[in-house]
Coordinates of C-alpha atoms in Angstrom, one line a residue:
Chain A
X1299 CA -70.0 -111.6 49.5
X1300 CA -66.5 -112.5 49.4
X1301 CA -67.1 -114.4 45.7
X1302 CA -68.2 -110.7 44.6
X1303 CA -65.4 -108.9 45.9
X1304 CA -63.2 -111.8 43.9
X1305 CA -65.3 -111.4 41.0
X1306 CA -64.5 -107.4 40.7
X1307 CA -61.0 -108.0 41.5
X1308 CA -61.0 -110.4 38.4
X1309 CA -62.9 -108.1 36.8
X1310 CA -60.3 -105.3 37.7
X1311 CA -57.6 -107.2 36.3
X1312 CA -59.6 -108.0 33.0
X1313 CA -60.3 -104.5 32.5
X1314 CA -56.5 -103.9 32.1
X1315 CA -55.6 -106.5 29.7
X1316 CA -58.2 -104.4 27.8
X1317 CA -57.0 -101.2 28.4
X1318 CA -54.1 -102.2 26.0
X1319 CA -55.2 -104.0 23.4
X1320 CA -56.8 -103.0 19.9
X1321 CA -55.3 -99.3 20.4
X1322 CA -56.8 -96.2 19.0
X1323 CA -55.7 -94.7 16.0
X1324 CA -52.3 -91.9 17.5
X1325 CA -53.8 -88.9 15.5
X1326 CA -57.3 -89.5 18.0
X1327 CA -55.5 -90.5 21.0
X1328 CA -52.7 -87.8 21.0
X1329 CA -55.8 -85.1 21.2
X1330 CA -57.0 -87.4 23.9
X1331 CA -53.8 -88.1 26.2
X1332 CA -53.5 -83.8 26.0
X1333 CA -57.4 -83.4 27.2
X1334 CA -56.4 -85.5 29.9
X1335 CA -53.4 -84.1 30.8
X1336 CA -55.8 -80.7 31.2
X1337 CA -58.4 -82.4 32.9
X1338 CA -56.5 -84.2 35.3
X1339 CA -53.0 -82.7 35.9
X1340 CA -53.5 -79.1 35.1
X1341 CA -56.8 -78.5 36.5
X1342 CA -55.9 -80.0 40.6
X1343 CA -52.6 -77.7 40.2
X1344 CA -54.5 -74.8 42.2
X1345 CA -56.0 -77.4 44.9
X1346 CA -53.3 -78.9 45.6
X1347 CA -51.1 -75.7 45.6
X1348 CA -53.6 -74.2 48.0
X1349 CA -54.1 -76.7 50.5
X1350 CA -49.9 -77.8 50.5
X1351 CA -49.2 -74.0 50.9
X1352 CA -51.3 -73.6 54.2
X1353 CA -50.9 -77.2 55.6
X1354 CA -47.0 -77.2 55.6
X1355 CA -47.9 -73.8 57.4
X1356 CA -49.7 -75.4 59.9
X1357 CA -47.2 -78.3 60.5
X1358 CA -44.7 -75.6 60.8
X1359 CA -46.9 -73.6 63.5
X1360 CA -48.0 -77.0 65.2
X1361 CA -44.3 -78.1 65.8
X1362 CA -42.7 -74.7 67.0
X1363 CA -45.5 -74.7 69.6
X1364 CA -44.5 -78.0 71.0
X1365 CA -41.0 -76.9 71.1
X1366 CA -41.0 -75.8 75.1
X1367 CA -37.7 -77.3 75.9
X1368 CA -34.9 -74.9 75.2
X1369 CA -32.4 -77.7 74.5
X1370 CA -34.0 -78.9 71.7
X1371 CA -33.0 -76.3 68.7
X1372 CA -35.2 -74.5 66.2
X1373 CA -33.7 -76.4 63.4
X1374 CA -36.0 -78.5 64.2
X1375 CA -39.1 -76.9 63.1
X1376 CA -37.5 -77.0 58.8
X1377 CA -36.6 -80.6 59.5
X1378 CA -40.2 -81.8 60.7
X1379 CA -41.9 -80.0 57.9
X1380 CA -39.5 -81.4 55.4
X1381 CA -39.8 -84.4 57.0
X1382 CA -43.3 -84.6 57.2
X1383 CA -44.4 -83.3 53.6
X1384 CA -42.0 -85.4 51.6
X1385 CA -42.5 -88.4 52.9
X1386 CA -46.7 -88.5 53.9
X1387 CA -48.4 -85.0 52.6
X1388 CA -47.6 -84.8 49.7
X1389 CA -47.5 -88.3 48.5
X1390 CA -50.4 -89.8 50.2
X1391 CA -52.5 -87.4 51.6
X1392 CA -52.6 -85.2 48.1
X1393 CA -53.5 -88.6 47.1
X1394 CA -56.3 -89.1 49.2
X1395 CA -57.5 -85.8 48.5
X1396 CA -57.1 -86.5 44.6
X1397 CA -59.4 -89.7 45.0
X1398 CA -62.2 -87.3 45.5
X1399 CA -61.6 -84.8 43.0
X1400 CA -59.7 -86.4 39.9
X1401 CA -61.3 -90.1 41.0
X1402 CA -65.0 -88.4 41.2
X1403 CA -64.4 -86.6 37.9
X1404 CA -63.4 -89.4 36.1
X1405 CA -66.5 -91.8 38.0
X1406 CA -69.0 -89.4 36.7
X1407 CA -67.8 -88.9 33.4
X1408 CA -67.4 -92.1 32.5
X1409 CA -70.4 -93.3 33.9
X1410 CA -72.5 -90.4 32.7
X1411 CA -71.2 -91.9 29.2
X1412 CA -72.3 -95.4 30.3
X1413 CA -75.8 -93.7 31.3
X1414 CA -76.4 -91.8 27.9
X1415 CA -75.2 -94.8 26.3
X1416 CA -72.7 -93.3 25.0
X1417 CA -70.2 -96.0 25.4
X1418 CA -72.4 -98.4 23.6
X1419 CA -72.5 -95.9 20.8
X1420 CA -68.4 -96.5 20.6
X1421 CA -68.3 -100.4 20.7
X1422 CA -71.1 -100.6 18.3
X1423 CA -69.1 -98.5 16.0
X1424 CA -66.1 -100.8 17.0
X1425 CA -64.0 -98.5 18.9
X1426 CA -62.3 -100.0 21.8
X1427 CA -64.2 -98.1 24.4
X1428 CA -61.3 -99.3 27.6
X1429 CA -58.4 -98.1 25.3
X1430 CA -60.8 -95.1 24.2
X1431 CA -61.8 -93.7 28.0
X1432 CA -58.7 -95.5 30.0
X1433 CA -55.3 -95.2 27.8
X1434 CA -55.2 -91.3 27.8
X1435 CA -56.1 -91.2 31.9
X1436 CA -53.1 -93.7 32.4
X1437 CA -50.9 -91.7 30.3
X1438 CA -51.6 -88.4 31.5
X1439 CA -51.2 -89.4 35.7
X1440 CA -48.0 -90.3 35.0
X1441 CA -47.7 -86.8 34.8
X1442 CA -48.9 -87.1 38.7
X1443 CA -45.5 -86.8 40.2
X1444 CA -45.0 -83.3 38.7
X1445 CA -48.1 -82.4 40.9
X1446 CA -46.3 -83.9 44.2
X1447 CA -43.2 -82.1 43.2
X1448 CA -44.6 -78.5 43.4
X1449 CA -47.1 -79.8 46.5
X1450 CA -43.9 -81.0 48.2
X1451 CA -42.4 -77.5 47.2
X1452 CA -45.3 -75.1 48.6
X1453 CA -45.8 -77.8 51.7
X1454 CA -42.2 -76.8 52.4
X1455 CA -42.5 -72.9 51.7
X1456 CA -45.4 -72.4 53.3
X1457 CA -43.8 -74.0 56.3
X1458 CA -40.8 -71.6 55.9
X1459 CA -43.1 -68.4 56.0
X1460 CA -45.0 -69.6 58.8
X1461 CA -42.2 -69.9 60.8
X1462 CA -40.2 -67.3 60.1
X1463 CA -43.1 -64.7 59.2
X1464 CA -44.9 -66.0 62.5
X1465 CA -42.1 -65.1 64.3
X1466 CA -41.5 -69.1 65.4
X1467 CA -37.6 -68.9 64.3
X1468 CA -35.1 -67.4 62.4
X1469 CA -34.9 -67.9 58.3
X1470 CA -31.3 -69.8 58.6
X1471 CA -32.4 -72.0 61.5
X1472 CA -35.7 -73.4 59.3
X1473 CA -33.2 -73.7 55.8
X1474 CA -30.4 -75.6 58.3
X1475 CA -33.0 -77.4 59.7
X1476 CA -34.2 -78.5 56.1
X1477 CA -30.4 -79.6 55.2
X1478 CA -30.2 -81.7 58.0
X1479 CA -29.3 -85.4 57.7
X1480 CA -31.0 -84.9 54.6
X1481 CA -32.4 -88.7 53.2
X1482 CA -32.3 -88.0 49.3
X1483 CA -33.7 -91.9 49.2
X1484 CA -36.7 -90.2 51.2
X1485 CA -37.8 -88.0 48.1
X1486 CA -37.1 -91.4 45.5
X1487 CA -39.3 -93.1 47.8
X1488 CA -41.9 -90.5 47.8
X1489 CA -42.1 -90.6 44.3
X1490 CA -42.4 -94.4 43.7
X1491 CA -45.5 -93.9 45.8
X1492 CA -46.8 -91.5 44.0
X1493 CA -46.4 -93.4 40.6
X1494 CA -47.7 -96.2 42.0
X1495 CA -50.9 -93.9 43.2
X1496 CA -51.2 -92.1 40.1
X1497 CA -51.9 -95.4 38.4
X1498 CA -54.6 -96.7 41.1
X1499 CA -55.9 -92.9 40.9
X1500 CA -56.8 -92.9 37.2
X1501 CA -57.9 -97.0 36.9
X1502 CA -60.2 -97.3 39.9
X1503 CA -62.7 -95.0 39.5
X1504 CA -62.2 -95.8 36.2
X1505 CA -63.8 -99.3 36.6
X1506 CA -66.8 -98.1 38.6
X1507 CA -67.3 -95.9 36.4
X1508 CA -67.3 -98.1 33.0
X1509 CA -68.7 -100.9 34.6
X1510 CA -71.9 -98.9 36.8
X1511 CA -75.3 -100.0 35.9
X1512 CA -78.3 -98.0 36.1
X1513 CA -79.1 -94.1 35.6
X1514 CA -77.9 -90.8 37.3
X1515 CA -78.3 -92.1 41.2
X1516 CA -76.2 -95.0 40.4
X1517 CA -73.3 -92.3 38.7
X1518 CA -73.4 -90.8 41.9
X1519 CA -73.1 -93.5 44.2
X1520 CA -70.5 -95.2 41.8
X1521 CA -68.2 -91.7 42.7
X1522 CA -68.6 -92.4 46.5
X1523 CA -67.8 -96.1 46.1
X1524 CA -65.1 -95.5 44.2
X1525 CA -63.4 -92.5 46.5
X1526 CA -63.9 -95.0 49.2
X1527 CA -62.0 -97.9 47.4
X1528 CA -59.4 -95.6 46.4
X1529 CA -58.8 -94.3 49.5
X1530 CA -58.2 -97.3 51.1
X1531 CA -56.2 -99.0 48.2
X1532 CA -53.9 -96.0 48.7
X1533 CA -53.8 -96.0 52.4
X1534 CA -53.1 -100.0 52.2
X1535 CA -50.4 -99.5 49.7
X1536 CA -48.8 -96.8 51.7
X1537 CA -48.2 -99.2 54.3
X1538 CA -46.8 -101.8 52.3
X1539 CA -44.6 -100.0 49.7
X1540 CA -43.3 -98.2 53.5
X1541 CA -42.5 -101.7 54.7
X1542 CA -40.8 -102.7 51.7
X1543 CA -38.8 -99.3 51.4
X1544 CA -37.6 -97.9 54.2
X1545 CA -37.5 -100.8 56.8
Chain B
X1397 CA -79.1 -109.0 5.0
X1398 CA -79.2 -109.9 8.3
X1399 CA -80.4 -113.9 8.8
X1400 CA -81.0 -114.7 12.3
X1401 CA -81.4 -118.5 12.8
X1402 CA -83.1 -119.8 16.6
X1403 CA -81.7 -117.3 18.9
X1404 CA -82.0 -117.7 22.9
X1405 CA -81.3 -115.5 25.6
X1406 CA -81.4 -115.4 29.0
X1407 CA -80.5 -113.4 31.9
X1408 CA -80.5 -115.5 35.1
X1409 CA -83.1 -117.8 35.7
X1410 CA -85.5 -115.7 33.3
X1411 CA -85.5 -116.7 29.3
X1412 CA -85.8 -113.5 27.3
X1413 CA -86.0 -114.9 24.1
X1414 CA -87.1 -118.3 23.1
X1415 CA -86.1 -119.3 19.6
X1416 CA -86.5 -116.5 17.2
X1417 CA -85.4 -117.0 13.3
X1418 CA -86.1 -114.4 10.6
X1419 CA -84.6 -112.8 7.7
X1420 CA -83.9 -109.0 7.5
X1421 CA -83.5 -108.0 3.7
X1422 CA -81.8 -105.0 2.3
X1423 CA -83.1 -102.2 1.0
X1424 CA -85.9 -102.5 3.2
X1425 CA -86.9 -101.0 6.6
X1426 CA -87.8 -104.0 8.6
X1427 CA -89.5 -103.4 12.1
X1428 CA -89.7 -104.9 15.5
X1429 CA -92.5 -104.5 17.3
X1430 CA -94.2 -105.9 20.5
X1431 CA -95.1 -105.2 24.0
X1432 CA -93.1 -103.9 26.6
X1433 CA -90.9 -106.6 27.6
X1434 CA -91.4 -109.1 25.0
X1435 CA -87.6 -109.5 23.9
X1436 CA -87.3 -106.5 21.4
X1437 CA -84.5 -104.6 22.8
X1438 CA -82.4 -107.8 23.5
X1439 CA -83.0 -109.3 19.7
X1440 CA -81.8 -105.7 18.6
X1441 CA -78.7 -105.7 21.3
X1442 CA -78.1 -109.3 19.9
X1443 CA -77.9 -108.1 16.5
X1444 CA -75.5 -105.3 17.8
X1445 CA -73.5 -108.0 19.3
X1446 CA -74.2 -106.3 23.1
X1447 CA -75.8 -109.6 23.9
X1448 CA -74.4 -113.0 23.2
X1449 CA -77.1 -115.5 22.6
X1450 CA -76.9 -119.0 24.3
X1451 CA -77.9 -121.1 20.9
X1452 CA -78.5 -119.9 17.4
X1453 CA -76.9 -118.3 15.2
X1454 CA -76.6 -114.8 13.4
X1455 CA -75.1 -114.1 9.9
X1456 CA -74.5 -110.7 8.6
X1457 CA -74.7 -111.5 4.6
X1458 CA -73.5 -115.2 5.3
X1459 CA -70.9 -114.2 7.8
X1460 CA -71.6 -115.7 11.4
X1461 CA -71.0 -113.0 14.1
X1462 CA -70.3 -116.2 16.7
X1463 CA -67.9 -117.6 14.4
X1464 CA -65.5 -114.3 13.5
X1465 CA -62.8 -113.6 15.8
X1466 CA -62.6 -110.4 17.8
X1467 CA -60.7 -108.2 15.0
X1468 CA -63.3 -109.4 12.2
X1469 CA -66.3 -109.0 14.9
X1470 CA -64.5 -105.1 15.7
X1471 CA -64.6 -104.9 11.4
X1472 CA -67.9 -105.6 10.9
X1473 CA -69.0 -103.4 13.8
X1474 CA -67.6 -100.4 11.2
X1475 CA -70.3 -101.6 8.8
X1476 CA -72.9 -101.2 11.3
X1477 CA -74.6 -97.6 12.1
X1478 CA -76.7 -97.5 15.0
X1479 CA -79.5 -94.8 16.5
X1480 CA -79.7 -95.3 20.1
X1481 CA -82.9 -94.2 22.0
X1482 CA -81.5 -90.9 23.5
X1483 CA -79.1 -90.2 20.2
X1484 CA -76.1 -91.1 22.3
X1485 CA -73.7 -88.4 20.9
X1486 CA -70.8 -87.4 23.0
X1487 CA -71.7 -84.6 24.9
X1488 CA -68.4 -83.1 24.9
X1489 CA -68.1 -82.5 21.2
X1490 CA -69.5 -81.0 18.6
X1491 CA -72.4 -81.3 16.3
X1492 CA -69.6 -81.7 13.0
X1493 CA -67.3 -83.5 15.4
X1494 CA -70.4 -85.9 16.3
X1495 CA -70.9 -87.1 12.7
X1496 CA -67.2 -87.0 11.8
X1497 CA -66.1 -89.3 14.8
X1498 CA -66.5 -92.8 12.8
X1499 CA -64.4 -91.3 9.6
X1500 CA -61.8 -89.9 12.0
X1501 CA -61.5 -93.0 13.8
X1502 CA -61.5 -95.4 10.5
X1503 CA -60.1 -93.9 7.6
X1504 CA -57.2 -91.9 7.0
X1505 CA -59.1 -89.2 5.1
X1506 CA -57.9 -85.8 5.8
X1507 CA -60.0 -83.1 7.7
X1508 CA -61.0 -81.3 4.5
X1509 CA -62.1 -84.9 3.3
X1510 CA -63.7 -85.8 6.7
X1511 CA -65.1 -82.8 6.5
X1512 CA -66.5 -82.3 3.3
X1513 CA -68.8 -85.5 3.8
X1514 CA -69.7 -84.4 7.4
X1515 CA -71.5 -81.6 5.1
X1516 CA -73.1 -83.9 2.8
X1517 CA -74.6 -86.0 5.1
X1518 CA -75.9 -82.9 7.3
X1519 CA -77.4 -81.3 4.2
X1520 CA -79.2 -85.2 3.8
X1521 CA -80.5 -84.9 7.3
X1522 CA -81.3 -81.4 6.6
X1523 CA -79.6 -79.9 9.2
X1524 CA -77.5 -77.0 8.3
X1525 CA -75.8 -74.4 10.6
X1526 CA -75.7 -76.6 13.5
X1527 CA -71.9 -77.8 12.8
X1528 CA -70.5 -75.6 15.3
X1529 CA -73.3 -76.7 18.1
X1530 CA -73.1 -78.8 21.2
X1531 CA -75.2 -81.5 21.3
X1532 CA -76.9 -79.8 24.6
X1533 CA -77.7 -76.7 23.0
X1534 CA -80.0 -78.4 19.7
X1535 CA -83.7 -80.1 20.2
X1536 CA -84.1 -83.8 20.4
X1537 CA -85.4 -83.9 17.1
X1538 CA -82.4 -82.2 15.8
X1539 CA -80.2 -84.4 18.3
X1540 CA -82.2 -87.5 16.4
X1541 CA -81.0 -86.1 12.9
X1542 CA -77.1 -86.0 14.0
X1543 CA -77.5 -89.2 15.3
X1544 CA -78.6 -90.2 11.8
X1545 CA -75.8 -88.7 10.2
X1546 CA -73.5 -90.2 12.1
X1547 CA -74.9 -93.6 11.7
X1548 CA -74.7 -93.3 7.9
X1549 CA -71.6 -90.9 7.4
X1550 CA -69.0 -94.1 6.8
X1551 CA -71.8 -95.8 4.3
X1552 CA -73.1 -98.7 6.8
X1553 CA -74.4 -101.5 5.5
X1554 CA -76.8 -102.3 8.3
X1555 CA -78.7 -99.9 10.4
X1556 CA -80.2 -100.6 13.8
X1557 CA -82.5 -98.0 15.4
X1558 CA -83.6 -98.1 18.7
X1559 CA -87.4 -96.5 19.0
X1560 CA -86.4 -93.6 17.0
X1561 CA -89.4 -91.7 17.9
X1562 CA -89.5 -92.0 21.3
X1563 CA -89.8 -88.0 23.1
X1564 CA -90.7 -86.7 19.5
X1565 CA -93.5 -85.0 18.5
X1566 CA -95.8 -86.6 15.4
X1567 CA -94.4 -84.0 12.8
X1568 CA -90.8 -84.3 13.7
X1569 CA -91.3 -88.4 14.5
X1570 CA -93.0 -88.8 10.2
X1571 CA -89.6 -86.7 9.4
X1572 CA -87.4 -88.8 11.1
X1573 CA -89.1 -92.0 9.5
X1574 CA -89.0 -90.8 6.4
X1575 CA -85.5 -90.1 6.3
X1576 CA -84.5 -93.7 7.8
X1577 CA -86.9 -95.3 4.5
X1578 CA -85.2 -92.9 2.4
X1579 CA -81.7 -93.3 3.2
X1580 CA -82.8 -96.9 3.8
X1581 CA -83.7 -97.0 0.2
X1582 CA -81.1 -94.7 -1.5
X1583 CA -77.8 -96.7 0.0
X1584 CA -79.6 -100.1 0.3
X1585 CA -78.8 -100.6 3.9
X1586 CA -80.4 -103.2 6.0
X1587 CA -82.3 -101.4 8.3
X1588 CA -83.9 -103.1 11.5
X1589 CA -86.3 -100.6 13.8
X1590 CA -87.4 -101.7 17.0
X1591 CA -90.7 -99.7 17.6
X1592 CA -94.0 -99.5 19.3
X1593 CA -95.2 -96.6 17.5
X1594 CA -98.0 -97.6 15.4
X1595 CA -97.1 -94.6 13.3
X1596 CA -94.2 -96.2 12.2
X1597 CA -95.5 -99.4 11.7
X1598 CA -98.1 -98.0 9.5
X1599 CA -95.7 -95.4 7.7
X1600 CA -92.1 -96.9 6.8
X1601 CA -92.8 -101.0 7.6
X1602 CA -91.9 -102.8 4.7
X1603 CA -91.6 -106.2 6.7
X1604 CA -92.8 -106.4 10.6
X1605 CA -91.6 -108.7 12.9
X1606 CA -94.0 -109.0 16.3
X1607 CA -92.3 -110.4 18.8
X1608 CA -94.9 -112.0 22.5
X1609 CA -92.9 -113.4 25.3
X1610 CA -90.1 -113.9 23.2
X1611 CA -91.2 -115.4 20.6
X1612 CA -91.8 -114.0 16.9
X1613 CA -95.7 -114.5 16.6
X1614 CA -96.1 -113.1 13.6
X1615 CA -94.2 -111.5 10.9
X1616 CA -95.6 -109.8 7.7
X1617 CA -96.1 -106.7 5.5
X1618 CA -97.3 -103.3 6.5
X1619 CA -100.4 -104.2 4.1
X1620 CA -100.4 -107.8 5.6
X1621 CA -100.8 -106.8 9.4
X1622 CA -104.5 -104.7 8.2
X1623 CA -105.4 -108.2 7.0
X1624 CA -103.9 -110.4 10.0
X1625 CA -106.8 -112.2 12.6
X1626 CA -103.8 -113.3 15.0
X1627 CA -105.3 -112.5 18.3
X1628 CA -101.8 -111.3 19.8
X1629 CA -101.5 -108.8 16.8
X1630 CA -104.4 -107.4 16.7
X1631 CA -104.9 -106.5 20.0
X1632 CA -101.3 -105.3 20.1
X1633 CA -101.6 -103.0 17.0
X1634 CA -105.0 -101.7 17.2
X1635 CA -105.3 -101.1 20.8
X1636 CA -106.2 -97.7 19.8
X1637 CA -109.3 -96.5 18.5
X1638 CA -107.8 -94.4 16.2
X1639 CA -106.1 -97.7 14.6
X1640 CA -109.3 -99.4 15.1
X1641 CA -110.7 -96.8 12.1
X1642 CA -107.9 -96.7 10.1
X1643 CA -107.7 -100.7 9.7
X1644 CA -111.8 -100.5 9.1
X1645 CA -111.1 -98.0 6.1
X1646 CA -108.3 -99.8 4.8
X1647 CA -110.6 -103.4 4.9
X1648 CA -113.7 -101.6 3.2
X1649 CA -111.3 -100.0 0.3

């Protein structure tokens, strides 16, 4: 068991030093990195806009109702959103989220290709098929941090209507409560994680999904495995890069 | 031509093939045949270089694939076309983009260039008006035909097909082995089939290869394997009554 798991961890690492060499011709990779970009950036902007928009809402909602004690002030309610989308939703939890949708896209269509043969079709013709499939992915996540800008932004807004269109607290008590001992560190932080993310977001499922054996059951069950290892790779390097940061 | 000198295999415990050596000329269609499980596919994946043998050796016109280092093995790969079993063309684009993928990725033709052969080769496969198609929306036969063009758009010197009539029906299966003698013929290309249609075998094979428990049992001639009184061949090839006949005519003429 634990010689398989080092195995795929060797095989992990291999699968990089691939990645990079023998590179595609840049007149067929720049059409690839853009296809990408649209695949994977472009199309979670509505998801992730959706679901930041209503939960910085509900973290809004959730603290003002646990604000019973006069002496504490409604400031409070803008700093604990701000506070709690910048530095977990919207790094790590979009993240998680992502592992399903971007990580299960890019399972299935590679493996689907791996299935039709399709990527024995591209090293027979000698095309790197790693560089091919894996180069444009990384490239276009490192676009991620673009999407945990706006989903910081609409985590933040929707907290501010919420509260103030919920009749919670006043509109200058949520922006003061915003400005307050304001961390800029806290946002740099956020977004080394999300780099860092981005990365283990486009390779991971990327290996299940290049290295799955077997027909269309398999594709699917490579998806679920690789959500699963995704999930907990980011939840695991949450801790650590937290440690390392901000202790 | 393709000279493959005492290949093994193995996968695990289990030895696929078990010393095979034979001689693929060019020009010709040569043919692999043999019972489920009797080493075809992985002497034809070996040839592709999917599989690495354990021993023996494999020379592509006196140039050992184990020997070349990984650019020259990547070079020669460009000289190699290959039909897969299911077509394998990429779903996502089209029919023109299909057969235009291999010039796009290895020359530094322009499109109208690129383009301009992607016609030729479709009118050779005689498929026209299908350039703007998806892969999904044409028939398997068609999908065979692309896959043909593809192989053959960047002028391959070897061609490898994987049962190329498998999920065709008998008209558009004597179509599709027709054109792989013809072009076979026309561009001299090495072409190795790995078959168990009988059709074929009796249709387009210029040299057979028969292949029990990974071994090579036999080889011959299309006319040859009429006249064969190997055990192993016989029962293999005329399993069928309708074969039965046709090898009684042929013996009386």
């Amino acid at each position: 068991m634990l010689l398989r798991y080092l195995s795929q961890i060797g095989k992990y690492f291999l699968m990089w030093k691939e990645i990079f060499s023998k590179q595609t011709k840049w007149s067929v990779m720049r059409g690839l990195i853009f296809k990408e970009i649209d695949d994977l950036i472009i199309d979670s902007l509505g998801i992730v806009a959706f679901i930041s928009f209503f939960v910085g809402g509900v973290v809004s909602i959730q603290t003002a109702l646990n604000l019973n004690n006069p002496l504490i002030p409604k400031t409070l309610i803008g700093y604990a959103t701000r506070e709690s989308v910048i530095l977990e939703f919207a790094p790590t939890f979009i993240s998680v989220i992502m592992a399903g949708k971007m990580g299960s896209f890019i399972t299935s269509s590679i493996g689907s290709m791996r299935v039709t043969e399709q990527i024995d079709a591209l090293e027979v013709m000698g095309v790197n098929s790693l560089n091919y499939l894996v180069f444009p992915k990384l490239i276009a996540v490192l676009l991620y941090p673009f999407v945990i800008g706006i989903s910081m932004f609409l985590g933040v807004f929707g907290g501010y209507i919420a509260a103030v269109y919920g009749g919670f607290g006043a509109s200058s008590d949520f922006i003061d409560g915003l400005q307050i001992n304001f961390e800029p560190f806290h946002v740099t932080y956020a977004f080394i994680k999300t780099f860092i993310f981005g990365i283990l977001l486009a390779s991971i499922p990327a290996f299940h999904g290049y290295y799955m054996k077997g027909g269309a059951l398999e594709v699917g069950k490579a998806s679920t495995v690789a959500f699963v290892w995704t999930s907990v790779l980011i939840i695991l390097v949450n801790y650590i890069l937290t440690q390392l940061l901000l202790t | 031509m393709i000279e493959i000198k005492n290949i093994e295999k193995s996968f695990g415990e289990t030895k696929i093939l078990k010393g095979v050596s034979t001689i693929f000329e060019a020009g010709k269609t040569n043919l692999i045949i043999g019972q489920s499980g009797s080493g075809k596919t992985v002497l034809l994946k070996s040839l592709l270089g999917i599989h690495t043998p354990e021993v023996g050796t494999i020379s592509f016109d006196g140039r050992i694939y184990s020997d070349l280092n990984s650019d020259e093995k990547r070079e020669l790969r460009t000289e190699i076309g290959m039909l897969f079993q299911g077509s394998a063309l990429f779903d996502s684009m089209t029919v023109s983009e299909n057969v235009g993928f291999p010039l796009k990725m290895f020359t530094n033709d322009n499109k109208k260039k690129i383009q301009e052969r992607v016609d030729f080769v479709l009118e050779r496969v005689a498929l026209v008006g299908a350039h703007n198609k998806l892969p999904s929306e044409i028939s398997g036969g068609m999908q065979k035909r692309v896959a043909i063009a593809r192989a053959i758009v960047n002028n391959p010197k070897y061609l490898f097909c994987d049962e190329p009539n498998s999920g065709l029906d008998p008209n558009t299966a004597t179509l599709i082995d027709n054109l792989i003698r013809e072009i076979t013929e026309e561009y001299n290309i090495t072409t190795v089939i790995n078959t168990h249609d009988m059709n074929s075998v009796m249709e387009i094979g210029e040299k057979i290869v028969f292949l029990k428990n990974g071994l090579k049992e036999w080889e011959g001639t299309k006319e040859e394997i009429f006249r064969t009184d190997n055990e192993a061949v016989v029962d293999f090839v005329y399993s069928s009554n309708l074969f039965k006949k046709v090898r009684e005519a042929y013996l009386k003429e």
